[in-house]
PDB file of C-alpha atoms in Angstrom:
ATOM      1  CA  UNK A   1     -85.979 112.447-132.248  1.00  0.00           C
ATOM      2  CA  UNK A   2     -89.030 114.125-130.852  1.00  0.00           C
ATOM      3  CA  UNK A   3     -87.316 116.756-129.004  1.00  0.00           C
ATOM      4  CA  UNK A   4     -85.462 117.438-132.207  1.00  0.00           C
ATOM      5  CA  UNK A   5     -88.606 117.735-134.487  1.00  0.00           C
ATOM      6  CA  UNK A   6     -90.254 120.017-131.752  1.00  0.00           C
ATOM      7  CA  UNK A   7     -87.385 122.327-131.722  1.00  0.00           C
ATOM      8  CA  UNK A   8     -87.395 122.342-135.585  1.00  0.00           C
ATOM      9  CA  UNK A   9     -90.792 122.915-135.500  1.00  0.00           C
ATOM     10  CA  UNK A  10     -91.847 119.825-137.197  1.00  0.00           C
ATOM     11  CA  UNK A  11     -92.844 118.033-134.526  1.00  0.00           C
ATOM     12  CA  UNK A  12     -96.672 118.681-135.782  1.00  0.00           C
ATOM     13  CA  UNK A  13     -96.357 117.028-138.840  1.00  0.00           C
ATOM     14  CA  UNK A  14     -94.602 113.921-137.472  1.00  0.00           C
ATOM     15  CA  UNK A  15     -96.897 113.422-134.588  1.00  0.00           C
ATOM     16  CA  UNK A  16     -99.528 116.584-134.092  1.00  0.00           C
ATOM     17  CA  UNK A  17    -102.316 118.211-135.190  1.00  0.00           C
ATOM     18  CA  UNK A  18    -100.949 118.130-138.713  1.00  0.00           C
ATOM     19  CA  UNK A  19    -100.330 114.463-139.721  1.00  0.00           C
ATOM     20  CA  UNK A  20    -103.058 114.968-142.456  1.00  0.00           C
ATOM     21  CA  UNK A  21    -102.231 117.089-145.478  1.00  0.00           C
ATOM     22  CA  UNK A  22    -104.912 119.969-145.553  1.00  0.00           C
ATOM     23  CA  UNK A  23    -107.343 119.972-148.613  1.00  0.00           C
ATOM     24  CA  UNK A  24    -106.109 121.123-151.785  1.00  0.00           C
ATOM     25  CA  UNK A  25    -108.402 124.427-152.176  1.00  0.00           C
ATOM     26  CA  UNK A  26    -107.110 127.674-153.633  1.00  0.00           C
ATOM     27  CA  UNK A  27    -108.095 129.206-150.253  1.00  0.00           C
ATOM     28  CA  UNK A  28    -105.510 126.724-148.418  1.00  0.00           C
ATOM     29  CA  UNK A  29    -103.138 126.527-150.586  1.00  0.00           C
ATOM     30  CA  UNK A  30    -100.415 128.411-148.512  1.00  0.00           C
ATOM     31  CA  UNK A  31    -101.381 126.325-145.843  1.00  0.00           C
ATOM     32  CA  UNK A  32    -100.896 122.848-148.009  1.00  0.00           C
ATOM     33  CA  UNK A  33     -97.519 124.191-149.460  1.00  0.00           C
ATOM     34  CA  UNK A  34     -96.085 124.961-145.895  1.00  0.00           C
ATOM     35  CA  UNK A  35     -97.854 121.668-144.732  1.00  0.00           C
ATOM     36  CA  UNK A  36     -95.618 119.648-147.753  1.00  0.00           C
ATOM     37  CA  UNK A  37     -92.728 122.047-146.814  1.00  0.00           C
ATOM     38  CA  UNK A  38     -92.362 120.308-143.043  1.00  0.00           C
ATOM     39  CA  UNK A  39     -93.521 117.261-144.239  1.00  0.00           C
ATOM     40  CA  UNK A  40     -90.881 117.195-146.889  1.00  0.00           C
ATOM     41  CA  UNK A  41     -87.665 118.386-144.320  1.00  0.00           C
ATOM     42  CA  UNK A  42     -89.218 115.494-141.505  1.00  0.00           C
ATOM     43  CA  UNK A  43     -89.060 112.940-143.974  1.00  0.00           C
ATOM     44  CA  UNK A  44     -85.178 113.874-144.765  1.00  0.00           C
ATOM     45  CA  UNK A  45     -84.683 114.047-140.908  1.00  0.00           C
ATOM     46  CA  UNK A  46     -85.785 110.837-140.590  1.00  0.00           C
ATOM     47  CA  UNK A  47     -84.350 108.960-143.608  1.00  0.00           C
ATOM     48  CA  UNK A  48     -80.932 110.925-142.583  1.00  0.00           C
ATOM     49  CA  UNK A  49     -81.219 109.492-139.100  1.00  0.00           C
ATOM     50  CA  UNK A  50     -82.233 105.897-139.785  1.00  0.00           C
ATOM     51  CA  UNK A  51     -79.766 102.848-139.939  1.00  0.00           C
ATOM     52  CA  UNK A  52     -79.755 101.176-143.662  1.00  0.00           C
ATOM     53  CA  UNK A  53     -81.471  98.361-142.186  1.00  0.00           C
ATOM     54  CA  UNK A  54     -84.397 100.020-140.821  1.00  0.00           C
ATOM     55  CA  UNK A  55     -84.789 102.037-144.561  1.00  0.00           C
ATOM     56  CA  UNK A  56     -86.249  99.398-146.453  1.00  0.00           C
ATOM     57  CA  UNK A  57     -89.488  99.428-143.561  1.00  0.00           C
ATOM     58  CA  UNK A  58     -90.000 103.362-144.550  1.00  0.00           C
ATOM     59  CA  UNK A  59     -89.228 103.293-148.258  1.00  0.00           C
ATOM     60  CA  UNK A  60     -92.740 103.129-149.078  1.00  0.00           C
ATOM     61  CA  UNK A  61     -94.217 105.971-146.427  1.00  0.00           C
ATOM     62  CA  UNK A  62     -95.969 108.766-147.914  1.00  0.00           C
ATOM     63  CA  UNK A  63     -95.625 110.987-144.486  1.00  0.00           C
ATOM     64  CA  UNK A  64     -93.736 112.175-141.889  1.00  0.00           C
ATOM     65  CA  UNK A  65     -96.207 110.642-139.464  1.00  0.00           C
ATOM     66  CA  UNK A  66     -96.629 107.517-141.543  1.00  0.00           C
ATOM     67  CA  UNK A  67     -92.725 106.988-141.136  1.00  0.00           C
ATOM     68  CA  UNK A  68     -93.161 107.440-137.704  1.00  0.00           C
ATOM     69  CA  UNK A  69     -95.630 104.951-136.576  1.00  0.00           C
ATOM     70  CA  UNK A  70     -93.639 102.625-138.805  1.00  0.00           C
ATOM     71  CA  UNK A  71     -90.813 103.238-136.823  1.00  0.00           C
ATOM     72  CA  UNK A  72     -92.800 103.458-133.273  1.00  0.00           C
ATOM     73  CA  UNK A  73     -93.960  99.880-134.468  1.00  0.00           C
ATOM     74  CA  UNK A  74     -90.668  98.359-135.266  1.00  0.00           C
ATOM     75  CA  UNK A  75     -88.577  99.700-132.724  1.00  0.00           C
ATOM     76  CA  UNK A  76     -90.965  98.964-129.820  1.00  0.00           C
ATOM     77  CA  UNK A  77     -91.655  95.483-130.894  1.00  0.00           C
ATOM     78  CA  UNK A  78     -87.739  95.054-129.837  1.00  0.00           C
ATOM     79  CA  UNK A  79     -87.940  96.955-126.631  1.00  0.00           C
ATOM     80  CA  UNK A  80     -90.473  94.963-125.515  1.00  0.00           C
ATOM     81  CA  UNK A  81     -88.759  91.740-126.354  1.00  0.00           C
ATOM     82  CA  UNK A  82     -85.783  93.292-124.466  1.00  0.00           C
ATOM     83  CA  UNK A  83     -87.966  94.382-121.605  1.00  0.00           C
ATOM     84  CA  UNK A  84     -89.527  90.993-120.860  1.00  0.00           C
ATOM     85  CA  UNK A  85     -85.425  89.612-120.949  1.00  0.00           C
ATOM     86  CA  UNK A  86     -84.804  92.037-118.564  1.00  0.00           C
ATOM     87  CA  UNK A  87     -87.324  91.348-116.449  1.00  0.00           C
ATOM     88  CA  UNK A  88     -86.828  87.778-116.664  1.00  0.00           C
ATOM     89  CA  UNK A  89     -82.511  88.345-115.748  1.00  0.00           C
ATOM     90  CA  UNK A  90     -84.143  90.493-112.868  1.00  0.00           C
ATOM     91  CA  UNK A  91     -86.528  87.955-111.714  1.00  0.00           C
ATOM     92  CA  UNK A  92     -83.634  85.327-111.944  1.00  0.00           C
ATOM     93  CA  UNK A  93     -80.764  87.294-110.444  1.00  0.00           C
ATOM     94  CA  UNK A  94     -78.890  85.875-107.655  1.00  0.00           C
ATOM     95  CA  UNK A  95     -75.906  86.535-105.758  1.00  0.00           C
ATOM     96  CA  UNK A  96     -73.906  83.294-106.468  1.00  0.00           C
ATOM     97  CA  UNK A  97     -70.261  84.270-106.168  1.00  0.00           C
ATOM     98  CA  UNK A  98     -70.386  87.755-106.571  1.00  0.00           C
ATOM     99  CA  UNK A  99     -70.125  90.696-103.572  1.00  0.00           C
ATOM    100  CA  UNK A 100     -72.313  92.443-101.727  1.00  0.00           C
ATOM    101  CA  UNK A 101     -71.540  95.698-103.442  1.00  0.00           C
ATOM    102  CA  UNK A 102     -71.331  94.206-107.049  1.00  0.00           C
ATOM    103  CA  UNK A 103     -74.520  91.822-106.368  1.00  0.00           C
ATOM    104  CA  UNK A 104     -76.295  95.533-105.560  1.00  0.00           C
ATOM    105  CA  UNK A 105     -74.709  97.212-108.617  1.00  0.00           C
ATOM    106  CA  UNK A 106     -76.168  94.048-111.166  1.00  0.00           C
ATOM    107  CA  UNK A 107     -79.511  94.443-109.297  1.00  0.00           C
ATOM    108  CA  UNK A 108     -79.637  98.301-109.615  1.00  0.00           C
ATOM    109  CA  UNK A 109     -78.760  98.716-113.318  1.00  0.00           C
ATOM    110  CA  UNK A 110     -81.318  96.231-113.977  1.00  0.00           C
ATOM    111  CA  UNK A 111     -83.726  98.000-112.757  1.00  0.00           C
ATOM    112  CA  UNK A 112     -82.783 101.190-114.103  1.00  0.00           C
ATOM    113  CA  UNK A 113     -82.469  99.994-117.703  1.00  0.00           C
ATOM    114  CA  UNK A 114     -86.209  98.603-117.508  1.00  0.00           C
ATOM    115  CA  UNK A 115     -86.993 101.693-115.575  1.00  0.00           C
ATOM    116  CA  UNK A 116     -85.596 103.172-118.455  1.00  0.00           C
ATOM    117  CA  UNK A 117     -87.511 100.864-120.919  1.00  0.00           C
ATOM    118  CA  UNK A 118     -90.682 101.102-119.206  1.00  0.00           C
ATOM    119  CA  UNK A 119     -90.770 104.520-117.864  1.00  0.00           C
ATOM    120  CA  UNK A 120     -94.980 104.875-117.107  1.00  0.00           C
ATOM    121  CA  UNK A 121     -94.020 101.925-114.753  1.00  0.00           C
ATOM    122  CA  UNK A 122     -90.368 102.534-113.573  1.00  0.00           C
ATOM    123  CA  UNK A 123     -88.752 100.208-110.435  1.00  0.00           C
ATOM    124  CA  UNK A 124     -89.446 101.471-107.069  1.00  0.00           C
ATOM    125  CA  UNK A 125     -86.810 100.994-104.616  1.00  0.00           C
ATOM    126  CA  UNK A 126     -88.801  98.682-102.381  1.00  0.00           C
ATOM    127  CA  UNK A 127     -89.409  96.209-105.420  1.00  0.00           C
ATOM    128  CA  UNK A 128     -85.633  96.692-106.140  1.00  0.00           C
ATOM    129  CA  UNK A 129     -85.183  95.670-102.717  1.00  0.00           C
ATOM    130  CA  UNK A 130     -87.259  92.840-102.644  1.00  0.00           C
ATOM    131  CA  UNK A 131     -85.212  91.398-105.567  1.00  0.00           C
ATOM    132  CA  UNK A 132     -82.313  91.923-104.025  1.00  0.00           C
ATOM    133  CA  UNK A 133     -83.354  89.990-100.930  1.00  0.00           C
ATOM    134  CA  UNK A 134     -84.753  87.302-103.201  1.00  0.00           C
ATOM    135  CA  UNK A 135     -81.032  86.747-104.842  1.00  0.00           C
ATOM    136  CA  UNK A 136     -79.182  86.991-101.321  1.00  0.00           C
ATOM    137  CA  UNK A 137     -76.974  83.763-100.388  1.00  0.00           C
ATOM    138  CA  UNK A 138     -78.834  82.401 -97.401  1.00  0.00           C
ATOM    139  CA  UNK A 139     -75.873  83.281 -94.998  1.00  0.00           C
ATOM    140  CA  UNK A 140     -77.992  86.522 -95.148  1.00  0.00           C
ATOM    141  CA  UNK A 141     -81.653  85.568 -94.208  1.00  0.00           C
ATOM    142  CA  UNK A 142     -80.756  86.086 -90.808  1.00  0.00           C
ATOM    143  CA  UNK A 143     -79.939  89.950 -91.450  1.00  0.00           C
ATOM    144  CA  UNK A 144     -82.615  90.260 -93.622  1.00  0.00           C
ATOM    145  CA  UNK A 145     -84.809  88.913 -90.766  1.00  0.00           C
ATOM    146  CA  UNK A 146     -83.780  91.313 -87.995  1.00  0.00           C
ATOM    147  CA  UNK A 147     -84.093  94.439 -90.251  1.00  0.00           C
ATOM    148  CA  UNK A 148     -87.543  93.633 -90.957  1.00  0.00           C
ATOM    149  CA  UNK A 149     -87.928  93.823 -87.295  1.00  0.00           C
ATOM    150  CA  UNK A 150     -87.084  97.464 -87.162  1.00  0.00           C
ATOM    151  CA  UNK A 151     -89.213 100.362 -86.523  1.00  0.00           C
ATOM    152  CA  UNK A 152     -87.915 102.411 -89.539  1.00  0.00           C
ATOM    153  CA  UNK A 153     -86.321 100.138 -92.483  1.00  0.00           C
ATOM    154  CA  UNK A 154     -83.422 101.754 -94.058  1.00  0.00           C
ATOM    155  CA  UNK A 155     -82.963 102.900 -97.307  1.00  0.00           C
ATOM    156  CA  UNK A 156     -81.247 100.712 -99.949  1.00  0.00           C
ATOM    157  CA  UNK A 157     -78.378 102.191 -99.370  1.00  0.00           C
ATOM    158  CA  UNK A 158     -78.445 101.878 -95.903  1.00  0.00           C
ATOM    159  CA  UNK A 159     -79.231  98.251 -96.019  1.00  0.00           C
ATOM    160  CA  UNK A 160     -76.365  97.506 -98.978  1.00  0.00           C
ATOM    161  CA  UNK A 161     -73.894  99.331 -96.016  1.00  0.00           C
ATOM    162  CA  UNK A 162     -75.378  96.780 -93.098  1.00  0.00           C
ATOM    163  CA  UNK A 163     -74.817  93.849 -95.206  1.00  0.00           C
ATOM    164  CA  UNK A 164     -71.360  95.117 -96.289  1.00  0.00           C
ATOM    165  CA  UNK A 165     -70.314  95.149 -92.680  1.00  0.00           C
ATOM    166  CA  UNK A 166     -71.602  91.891 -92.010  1.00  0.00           C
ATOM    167  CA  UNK A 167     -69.888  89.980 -95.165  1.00  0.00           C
ATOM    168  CA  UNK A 168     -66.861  91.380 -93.428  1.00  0.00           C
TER     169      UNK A 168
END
């Protein structure tokens, strides 16, 4: 939505330097009526884009910007809820029955989605491989063990391809 209201040229009255109606003065009052111009076409942006459901939490908004933070509340309240699942799963994830290359796959879009959820803080690919080892069946410690004895430790890829070769 934002990059849609910044290419509209809205995107000051939603969340600028322009959240505030100006003063009603005669010497402003271009300024007001182009203020309650943008206003006016955000607020049908965002009542257009909304789900029914999420409606009756803007229905009483007298702004662009109030309909945002409305929003930012409500909608971020849930992607928290689903980050913390998602970090729990993550936290949680093991192997059990599946592959080495599905097993990798599970752990990686995990981490991407709260990468995606969480982007100031997204997965690094050491953290992603700590999980990973974490989850491993223990037929796989040994592995694990020698890598860690290398000078250079490979890439996740590279270490997904080693442990491919030995499940064979």
């Amino acid at each position: 939505m934002e990059s849609y209201f910044v290419g509209e040229n809205l995107w000051e009255v939603v969340c600028g330097n322009a959240v505030v109606a100006p003063e009603d003065t005669q010497e402003k009052a271009d300024v007001l009526k182009d203020w309650r111009m943008k206003n006016a076409k955000a607020e049908f942006l965002f009542k257009r884009s909304i789900s029914h459901g999420l409606f009756e939490h803007i229905i009483g908004c007298k702004s662009a910007s109030e309909i945002w933070i409305t929003l930012d509340g409500l909608l971020n309240k849930k992607n928290m809820a689903r980050l913390q699942m998602l970090e729990n799963e993550l936290a949680n994830t093991t192997q059990g029955s599946l592959s080495i290359s599905q097993f990798f796959l599970k752990i990686k879009n995990l981490c991407s989605e709260i990468s995606l959820l969480d982007p100031e803080e997204p997965i690094s690919e050491a953290r992603m491989e700590r999980h990973i080892i974490h989850g491993l069946k223990r037929e796989y410690i040994p592995y694990v063990t020698s890598i860690q004895g290398w000078d250079r430790q490979p890439s996740l890829l590279e270490f997904e391809i080693f442990l491919l070769h030995k499940s064979l």
